Structures are given as C-alpha cells and as structure tokens.
Coordinates of N, CA and C and ligand atoms in Angstrom, one line a residue:
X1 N 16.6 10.3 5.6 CA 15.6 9.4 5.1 C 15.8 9.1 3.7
X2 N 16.5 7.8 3.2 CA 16.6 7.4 2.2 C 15.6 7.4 1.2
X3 N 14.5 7.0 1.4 CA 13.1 7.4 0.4 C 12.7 8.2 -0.3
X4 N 12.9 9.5 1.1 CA 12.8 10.8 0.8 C 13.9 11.1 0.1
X5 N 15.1 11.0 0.8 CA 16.5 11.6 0.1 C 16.2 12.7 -0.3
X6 N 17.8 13.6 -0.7 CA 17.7 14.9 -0.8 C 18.1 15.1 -2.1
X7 N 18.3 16.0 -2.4 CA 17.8 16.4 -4.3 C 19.2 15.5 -5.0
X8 N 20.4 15.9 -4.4 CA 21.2 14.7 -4.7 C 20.9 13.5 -5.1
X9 N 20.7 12.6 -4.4 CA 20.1 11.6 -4.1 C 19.4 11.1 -5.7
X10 N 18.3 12.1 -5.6 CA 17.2 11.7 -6.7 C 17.7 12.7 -8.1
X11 N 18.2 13.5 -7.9 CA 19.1 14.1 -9.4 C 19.8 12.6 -9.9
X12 N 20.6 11.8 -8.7 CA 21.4 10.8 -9.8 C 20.3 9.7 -9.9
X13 N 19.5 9.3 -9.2 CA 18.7 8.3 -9.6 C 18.0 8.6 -11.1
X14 N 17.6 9.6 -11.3 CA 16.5 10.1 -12.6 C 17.6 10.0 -13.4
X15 N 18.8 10.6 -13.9 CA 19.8 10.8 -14.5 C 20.2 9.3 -15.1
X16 N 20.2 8.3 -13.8 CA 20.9 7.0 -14.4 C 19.7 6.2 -14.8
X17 N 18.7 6.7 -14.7 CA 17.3 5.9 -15.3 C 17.2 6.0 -16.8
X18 N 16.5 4.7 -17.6 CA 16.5 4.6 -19.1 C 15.4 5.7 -19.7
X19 N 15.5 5.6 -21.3 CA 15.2 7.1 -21.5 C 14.2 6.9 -21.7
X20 N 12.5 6.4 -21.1 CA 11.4 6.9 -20.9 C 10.8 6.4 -19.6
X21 N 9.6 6.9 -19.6 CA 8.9 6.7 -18.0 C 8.5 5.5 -17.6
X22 N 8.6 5.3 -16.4 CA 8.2 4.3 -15.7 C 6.5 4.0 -16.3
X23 N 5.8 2.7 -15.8 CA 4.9 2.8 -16.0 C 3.9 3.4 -14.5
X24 N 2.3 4.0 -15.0 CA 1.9 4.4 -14.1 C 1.4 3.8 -12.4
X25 N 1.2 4.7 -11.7 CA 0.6 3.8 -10.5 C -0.5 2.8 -10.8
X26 N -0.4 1.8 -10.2 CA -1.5 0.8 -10.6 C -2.8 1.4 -10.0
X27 N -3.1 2.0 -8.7 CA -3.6 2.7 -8.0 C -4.5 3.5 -8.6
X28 N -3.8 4.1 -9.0 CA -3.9 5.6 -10.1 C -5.1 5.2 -11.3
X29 N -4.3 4.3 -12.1 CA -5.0 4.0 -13.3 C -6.7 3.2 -12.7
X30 N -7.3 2.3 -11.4 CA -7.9 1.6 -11.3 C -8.3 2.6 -11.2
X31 N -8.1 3.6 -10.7 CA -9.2 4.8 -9.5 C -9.1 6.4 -10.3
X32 N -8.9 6.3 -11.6 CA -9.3 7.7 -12.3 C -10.5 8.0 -11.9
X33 N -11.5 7.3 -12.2 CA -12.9 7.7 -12.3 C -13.3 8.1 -11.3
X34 N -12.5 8.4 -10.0 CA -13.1 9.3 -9.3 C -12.3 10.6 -9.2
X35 N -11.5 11.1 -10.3 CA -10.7 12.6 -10.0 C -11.8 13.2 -11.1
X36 N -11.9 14.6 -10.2 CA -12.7 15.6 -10.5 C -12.2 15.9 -11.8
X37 N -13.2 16.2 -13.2 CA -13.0 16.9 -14.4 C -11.9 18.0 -13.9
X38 N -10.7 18.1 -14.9 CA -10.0 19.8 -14.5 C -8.8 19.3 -14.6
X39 N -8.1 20.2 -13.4 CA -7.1 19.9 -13.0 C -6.4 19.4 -11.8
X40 N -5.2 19.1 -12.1 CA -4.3 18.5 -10.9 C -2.7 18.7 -10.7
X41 N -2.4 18.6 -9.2 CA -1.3 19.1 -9.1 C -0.7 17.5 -8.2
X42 N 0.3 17.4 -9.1 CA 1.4 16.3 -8.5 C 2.4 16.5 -7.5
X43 N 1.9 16.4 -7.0 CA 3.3 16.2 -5.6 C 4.4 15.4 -5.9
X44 N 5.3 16.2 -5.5 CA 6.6 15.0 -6.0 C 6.3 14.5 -6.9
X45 N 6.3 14.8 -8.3 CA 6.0 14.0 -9.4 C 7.3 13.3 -9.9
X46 N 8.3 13.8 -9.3 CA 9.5 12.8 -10.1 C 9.4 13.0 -12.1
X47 N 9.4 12.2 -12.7 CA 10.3 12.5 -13.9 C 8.8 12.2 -14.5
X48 N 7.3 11.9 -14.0 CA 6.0 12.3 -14.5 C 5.3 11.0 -14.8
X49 N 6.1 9.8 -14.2 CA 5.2 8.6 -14.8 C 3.7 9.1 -14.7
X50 N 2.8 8.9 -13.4 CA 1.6 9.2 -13.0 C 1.4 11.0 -13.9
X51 N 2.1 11.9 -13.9 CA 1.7 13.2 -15.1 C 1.7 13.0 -16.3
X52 N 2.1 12.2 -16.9 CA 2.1 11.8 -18.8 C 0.4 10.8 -18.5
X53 N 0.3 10.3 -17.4 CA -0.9 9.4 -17.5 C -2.5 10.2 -17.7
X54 N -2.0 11.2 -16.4 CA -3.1 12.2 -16.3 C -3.5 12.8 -17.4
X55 N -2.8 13.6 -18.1 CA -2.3 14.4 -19.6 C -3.3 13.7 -20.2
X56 N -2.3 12.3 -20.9 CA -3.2 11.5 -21.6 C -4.6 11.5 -21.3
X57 N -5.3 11.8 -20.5 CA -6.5 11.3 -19.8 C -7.4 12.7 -19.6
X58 N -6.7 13.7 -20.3 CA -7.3 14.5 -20.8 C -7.2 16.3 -19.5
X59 N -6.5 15.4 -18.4 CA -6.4 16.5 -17.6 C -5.4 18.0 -17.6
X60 N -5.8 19.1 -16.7 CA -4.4 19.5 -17.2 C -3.6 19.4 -15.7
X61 N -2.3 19.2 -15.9 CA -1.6 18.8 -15.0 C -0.7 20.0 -14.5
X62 N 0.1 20.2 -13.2 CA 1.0 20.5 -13.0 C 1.8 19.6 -11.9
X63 N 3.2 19.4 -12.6 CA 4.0 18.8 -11.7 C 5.4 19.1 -10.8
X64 N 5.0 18.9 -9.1 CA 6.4 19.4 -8.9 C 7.1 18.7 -8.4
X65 N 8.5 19.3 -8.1 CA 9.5 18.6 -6.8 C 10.5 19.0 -7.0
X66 N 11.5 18.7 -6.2 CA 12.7 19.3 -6.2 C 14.1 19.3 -7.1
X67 N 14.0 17.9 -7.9 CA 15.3 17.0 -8.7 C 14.7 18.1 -10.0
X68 N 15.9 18.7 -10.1 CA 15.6 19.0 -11.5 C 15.6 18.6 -12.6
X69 N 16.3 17.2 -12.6 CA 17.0 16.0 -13.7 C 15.6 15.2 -13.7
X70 N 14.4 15.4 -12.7 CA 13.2 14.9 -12.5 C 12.3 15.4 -13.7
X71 N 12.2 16.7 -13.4 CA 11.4 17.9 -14.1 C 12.3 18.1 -15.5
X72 N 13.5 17.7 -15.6 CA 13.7 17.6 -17.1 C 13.3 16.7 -18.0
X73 N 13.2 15.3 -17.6 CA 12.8 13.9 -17.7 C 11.4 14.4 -18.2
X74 N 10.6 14.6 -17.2 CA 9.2 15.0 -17.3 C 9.2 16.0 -18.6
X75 N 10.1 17.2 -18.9 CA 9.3 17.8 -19.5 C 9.6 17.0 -21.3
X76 N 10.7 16.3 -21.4 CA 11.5 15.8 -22.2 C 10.0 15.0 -22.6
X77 N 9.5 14.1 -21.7 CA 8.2 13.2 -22.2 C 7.5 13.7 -22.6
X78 N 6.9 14.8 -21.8 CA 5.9 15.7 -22.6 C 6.1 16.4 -23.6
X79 N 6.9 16.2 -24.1 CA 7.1 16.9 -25.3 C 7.1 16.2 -26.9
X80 N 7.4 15.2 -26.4 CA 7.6 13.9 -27.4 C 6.4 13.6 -27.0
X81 N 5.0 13.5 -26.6 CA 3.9 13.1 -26.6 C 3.1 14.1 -26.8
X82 N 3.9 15.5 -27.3 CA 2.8 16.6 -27.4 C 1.7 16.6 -26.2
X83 N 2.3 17.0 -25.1 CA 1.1 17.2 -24.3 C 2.2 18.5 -23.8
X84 N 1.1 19.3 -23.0 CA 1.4 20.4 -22.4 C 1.5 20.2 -20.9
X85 N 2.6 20.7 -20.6 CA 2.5 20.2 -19.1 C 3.4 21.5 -18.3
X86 N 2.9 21.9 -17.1 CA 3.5 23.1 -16.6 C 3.9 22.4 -15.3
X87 N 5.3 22.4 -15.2 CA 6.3 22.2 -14.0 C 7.1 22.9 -12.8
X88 N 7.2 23.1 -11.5 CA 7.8 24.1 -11.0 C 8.5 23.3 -9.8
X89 N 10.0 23.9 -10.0 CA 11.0 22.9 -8.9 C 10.7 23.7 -7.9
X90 N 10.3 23.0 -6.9 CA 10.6 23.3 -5.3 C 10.7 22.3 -4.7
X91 N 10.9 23.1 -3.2 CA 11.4 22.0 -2.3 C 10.1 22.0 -1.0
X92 N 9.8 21.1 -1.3 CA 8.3 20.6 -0.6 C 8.7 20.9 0.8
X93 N 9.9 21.4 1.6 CA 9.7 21.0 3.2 C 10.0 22.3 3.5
X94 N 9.8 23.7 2.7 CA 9.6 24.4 2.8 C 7.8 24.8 2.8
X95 N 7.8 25.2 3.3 CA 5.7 25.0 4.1 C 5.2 26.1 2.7
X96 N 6.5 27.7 2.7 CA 5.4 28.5 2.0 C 5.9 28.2 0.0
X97 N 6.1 27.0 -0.2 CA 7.5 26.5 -1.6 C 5.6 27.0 -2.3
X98 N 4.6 26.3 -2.1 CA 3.3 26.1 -2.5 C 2.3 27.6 -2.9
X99 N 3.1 28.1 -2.3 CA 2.1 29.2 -2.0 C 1.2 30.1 -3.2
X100 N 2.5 30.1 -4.3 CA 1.9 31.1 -5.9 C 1.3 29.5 -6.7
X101 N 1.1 28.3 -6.2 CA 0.5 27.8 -7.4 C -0.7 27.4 -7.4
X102 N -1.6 28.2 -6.8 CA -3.4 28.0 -7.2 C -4.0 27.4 -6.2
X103 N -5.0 27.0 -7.3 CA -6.0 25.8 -6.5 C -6.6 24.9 -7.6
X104 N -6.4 23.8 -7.7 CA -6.9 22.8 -8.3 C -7.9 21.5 -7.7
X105 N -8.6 21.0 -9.0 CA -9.4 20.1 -9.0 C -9.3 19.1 -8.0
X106 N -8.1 18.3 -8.2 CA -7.4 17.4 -7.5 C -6.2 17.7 -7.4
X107 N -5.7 16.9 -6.3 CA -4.0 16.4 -5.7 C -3.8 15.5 -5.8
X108 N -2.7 14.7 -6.2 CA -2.0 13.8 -6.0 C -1.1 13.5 -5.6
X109 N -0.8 12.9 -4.3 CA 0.4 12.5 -4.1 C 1.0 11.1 -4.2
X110 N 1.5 10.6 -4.5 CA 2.0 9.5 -4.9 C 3.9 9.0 -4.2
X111 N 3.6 7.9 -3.4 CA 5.2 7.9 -3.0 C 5.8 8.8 -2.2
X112 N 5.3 9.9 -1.8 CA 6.1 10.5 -1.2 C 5.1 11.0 0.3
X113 N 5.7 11.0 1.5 CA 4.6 11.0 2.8 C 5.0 12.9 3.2
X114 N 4.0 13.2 3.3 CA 3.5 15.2 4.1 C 3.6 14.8 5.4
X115 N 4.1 15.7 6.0 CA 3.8 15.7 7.8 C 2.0 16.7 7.3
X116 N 2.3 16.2 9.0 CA 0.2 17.0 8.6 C 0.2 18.4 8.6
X117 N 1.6 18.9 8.7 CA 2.0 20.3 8.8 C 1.6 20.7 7.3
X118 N 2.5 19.9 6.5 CA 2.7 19.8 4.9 C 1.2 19.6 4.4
X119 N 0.8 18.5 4.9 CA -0.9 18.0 4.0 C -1.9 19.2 4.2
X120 N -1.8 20.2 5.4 CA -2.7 21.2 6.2 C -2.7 22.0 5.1
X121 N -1.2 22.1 4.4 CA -1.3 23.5 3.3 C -1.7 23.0 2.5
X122 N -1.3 21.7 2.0 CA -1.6 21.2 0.5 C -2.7 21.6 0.1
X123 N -3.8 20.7 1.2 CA -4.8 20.4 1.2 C -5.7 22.0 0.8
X124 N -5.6 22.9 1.6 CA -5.8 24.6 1.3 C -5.7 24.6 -0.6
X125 N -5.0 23.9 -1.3 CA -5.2 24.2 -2.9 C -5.8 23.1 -3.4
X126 N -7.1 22.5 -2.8 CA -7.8 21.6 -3.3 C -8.8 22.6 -3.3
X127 N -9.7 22.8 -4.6 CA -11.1 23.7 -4.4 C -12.3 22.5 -3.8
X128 N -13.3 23.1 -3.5 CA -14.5 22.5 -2.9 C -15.3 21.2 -3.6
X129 N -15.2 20.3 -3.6 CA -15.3 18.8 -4.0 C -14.8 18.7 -4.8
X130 N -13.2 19.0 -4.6 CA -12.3 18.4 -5.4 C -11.2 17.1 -4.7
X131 N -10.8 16.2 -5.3 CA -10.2 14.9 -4.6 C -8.7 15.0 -4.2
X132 N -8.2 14.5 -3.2 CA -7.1 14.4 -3.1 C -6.4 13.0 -2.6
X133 N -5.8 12.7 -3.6 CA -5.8 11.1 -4.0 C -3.6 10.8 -3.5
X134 N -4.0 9.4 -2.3 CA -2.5 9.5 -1.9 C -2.5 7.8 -2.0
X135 N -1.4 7.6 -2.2 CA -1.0 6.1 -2.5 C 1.0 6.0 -2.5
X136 N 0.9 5.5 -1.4 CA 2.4 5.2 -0.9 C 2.0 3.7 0.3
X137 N 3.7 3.7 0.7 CA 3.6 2.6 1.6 C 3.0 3.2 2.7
X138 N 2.2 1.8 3.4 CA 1.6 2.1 3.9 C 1.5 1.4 6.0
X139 N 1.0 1.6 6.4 CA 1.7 1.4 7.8 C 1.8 -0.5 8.7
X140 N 1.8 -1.1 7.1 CA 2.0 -2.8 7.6 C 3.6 -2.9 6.4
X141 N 3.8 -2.2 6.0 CA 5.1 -2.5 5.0 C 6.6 -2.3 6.1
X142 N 6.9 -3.6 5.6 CA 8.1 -4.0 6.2 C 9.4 -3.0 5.9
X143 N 9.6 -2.4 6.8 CA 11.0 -1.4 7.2 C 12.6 -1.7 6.6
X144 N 13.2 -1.0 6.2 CA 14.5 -1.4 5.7 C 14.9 -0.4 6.0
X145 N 16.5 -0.5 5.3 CA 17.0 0.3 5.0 C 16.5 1.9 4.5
X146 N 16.0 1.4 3.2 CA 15.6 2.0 1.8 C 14.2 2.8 2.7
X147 N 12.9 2.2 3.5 CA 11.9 2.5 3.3 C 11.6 2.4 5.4
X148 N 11.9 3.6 5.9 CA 12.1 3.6 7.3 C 10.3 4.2 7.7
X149 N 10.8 3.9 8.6 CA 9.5 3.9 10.0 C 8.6 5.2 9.2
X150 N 9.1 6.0 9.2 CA 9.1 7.9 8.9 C 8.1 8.1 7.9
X151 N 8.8 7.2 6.5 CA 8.1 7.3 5.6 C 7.0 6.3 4.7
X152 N 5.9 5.9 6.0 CA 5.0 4.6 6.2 C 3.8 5.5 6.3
X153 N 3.0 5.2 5.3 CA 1.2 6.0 5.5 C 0.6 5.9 6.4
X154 N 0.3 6.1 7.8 CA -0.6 5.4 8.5 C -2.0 6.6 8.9
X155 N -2.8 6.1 9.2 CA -4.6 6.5 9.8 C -4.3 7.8 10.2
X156 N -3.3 7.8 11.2 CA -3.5 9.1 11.9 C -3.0 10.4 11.1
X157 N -2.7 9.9 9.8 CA -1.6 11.4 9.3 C -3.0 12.1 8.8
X158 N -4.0 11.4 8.8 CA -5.2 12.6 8.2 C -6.1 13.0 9.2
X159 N -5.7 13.4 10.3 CA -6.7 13.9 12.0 C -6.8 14.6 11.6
X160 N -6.3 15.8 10.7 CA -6.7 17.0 11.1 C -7.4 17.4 9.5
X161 N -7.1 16.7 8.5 CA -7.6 17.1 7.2 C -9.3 16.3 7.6
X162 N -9.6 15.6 8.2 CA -10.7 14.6 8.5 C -11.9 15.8 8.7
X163 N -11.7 16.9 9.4 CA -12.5 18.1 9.4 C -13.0 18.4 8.3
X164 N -12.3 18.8 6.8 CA -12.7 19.0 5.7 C -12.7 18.0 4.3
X165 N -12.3 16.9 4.5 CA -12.7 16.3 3.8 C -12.8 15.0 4.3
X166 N -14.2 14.2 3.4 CA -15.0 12.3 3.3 C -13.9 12.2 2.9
X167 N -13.7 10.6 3.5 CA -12.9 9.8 2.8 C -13.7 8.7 1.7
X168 N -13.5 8.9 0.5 CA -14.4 8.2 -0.5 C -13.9 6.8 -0.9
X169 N -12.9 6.6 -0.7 CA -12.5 5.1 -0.6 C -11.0 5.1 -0.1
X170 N -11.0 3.7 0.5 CA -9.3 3.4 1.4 C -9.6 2.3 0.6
X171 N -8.1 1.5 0.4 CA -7.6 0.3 -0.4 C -6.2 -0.3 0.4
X172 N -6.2 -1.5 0.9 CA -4.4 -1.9 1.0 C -4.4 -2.9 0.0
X173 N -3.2 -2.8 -0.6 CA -3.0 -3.6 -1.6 C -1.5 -4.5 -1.1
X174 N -1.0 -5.5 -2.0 CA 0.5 -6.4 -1.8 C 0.6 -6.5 -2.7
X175 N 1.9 -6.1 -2.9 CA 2.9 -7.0 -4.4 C 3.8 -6.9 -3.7
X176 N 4.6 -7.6 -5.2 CA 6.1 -7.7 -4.1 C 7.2 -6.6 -4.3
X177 N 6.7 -5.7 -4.4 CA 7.2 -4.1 -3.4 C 6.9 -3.9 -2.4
X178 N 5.6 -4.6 -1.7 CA 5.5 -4.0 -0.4 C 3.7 -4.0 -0.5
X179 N 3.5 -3.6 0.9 CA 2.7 -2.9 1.6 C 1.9 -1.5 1.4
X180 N 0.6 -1.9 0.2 CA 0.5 -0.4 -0.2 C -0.9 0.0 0.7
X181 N -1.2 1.3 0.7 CA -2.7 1.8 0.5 C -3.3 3.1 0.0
X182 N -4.2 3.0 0.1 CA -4.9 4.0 -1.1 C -6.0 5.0 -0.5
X183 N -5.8 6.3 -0.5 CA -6.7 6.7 0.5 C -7.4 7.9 -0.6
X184 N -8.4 8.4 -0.8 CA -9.4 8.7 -1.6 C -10.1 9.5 -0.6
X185 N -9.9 11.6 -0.8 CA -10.3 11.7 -0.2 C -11.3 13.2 -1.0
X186 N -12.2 13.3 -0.7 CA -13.6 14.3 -1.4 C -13.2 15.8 -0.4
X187 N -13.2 16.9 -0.5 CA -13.2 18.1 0.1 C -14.6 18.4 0.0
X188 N -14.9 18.5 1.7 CA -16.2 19.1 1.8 C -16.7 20.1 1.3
X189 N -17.6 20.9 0.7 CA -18.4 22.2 0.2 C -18.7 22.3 1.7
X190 N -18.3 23.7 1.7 CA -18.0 24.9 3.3 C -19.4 25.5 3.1
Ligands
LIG201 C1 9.5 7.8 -4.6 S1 9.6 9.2 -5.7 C2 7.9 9.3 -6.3 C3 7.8 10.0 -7.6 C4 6.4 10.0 -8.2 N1 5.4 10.6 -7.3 C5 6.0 8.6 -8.6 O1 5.0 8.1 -8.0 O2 6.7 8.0 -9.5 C6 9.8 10.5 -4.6 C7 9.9 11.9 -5.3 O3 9.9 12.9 -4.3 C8 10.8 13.9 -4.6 N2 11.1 14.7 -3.4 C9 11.7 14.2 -2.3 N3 11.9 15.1 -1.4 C10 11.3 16.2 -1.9 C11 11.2 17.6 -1.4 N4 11.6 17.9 -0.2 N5 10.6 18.5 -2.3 C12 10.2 18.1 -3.5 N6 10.3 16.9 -4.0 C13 10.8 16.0 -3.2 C14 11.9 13.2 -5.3 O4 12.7 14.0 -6.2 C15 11.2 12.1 -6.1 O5 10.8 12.5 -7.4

C-alpha cells in the first residue's frame, strides 16, 4: 500500500522534504472548536504539521508513528518554536504498539486509515467525552496508483465504534487533491 508505505518509504520522503512543516489540515484548523480542552494524541503524525498547530493552540500533544526522520522533523520544530512536545516511534499495525500511552482528551487521526481492529483500541484511549477527530480520503476519491481502494474512508469503518461514540459532525470536502471527509466523533459518558 503506497500511502501507507512502510517506514522506508516515508523515512525518505521526510528526509527529502524542505526544512519546515507543511501547512496544517484545513479540516483541523476549521474544526478546533470542537476538541476537548487537554490533550491529544496524533496518529501518524508524520513530521507534526497538524502537532506544531495543536501546541500552538495551547494543547498538549503527543505524536506518533513509525519514520523516525518523521519524529526528528517534528521534534526539530518544536524546538525552534519552543513548544513542548512528547513523541514515541511505533509501528501502528502492531495492535498492543499503544498500549503504555494513556488516555487522552482527543485523537487525531489525519491521512492515515485504522482497520476497525486498530480504531477498537485507539478508540479505548479516548477518555469520556472526549473527541476523536479523522480526516483522510474519503470513499468517492478517485484510486491510483499512489491512493488505492484500501486506503479510502468509508461509513462502515465506524460499525463498531458507533456503540460508544455520537457522531458530532461529518463533512466531504474537494480540492484538487482529492475527495476528502471529515468525521467528528464525541465518546459517550458510560
Ligand atoms: C499521509 S502521512 C500523514 C501524516 C500526518 N498525519 C499529516 O496529516 O500530515 C502518513 C503517515 O503515516 C505514517 N505511518 C504509515 N504507516 C505507519 C505505521 N504502520 N505505524 C506508524 N506510522 C505509520 C507515515 O510515517 C506517515 O507519517
């Protein structure tokens, strides 16, 4: 899965990238105002565009994933913006990679798709009305090479999180990247 790709992959992509961060999800920035005061844990954060945003915005963040040329990137920004930011490389398709890092306010995942295996645990380190906010392509975006069947958002990947958490707002958006949407979701109080 090219998208996904394996640490390879995205070690050289961060590596040949110029020396500061992308800008943030457009997603992200429209729809702060509904992540819970606190904290948050980035999924796949890559080199931290969306984690230098959060920071700024007063949250505390942790960011993970696997590229470690990602998580150096990231810590390299945060440092030069004086923000504090706590990082841990794992490899997300390991189910227990999650297991010692908490529970926080919100989740983010951004760009990168969970089997419902993956979102089942995630979801387990969201505390009790706290948000868990996902924005990737989404299941009308046109397939390529680069962006296959596999790694496309669609309705059904949340059957089983639908138990514990409202969905507080959905969004599809177009540019010319693609086919996005936005799915916004509240963790029920048990
Ligand atoms: C498309 S990028 C998205 C990065 C970031 N979320 C953003 O929106 O800019 C996908 C990210 O997933 C990470 N990744 C891919 N497979 C992974 C895995 N198995 N475990 C951890 N991270 C992974 C890559 O290193 C990369 O940073």
């Amino acid at each position: 899965m090219e998208y996904m790709g394996n640490e390879k992959f995205w070690n050289n992509k961060f590596e040949n990238r110029k020396d500061s961060p992308l800008n943030p999800e457009k997603a992200l920035i429209e729809n702060i105002m509904y992540f819970k005061k606190g904290s948050v844990l980035d999924i796949a954060c890559g080199d931290g565009r969306n984690t230098l945003f959060l920071l700024k915005n007063g949250f505390k963040v942790t960011g993970v994933d696997f590229s470690i040329k990602a998580i150096e990137r990231l810590k390299i920004f945060a440092k030069r913006a004086n923000y504090l930011v706590d990082t841990k490389l794992i490899d997300l398709s390991d189910l227990n990679a999650l297991s010692e890092v908490g529970v926080f306010d919100n989740i983010l995942i951004n760009h990168y798709r969970l089997s419902k295996d993956q979102l089942n645990v995630i979801t387990s380190h969201i505390s009790d009305g706290g948000i868990l906010f996902i924005c990737g392509f989404g299941h009308k975006h046109k397939v390529d090479s680069k962006i296959r069947k596999d790694d496309l958002i669609k309705p059904d990947d949340f059957e089983d999180i639908n138990k514990f958490f409202e969905l507080v707002k959905y969004a599809e958006n177009e540019d010319d990247r693609g086919f996005f949407v936005t799915y916004i979701f509240r963790k029920i109080k048990k």
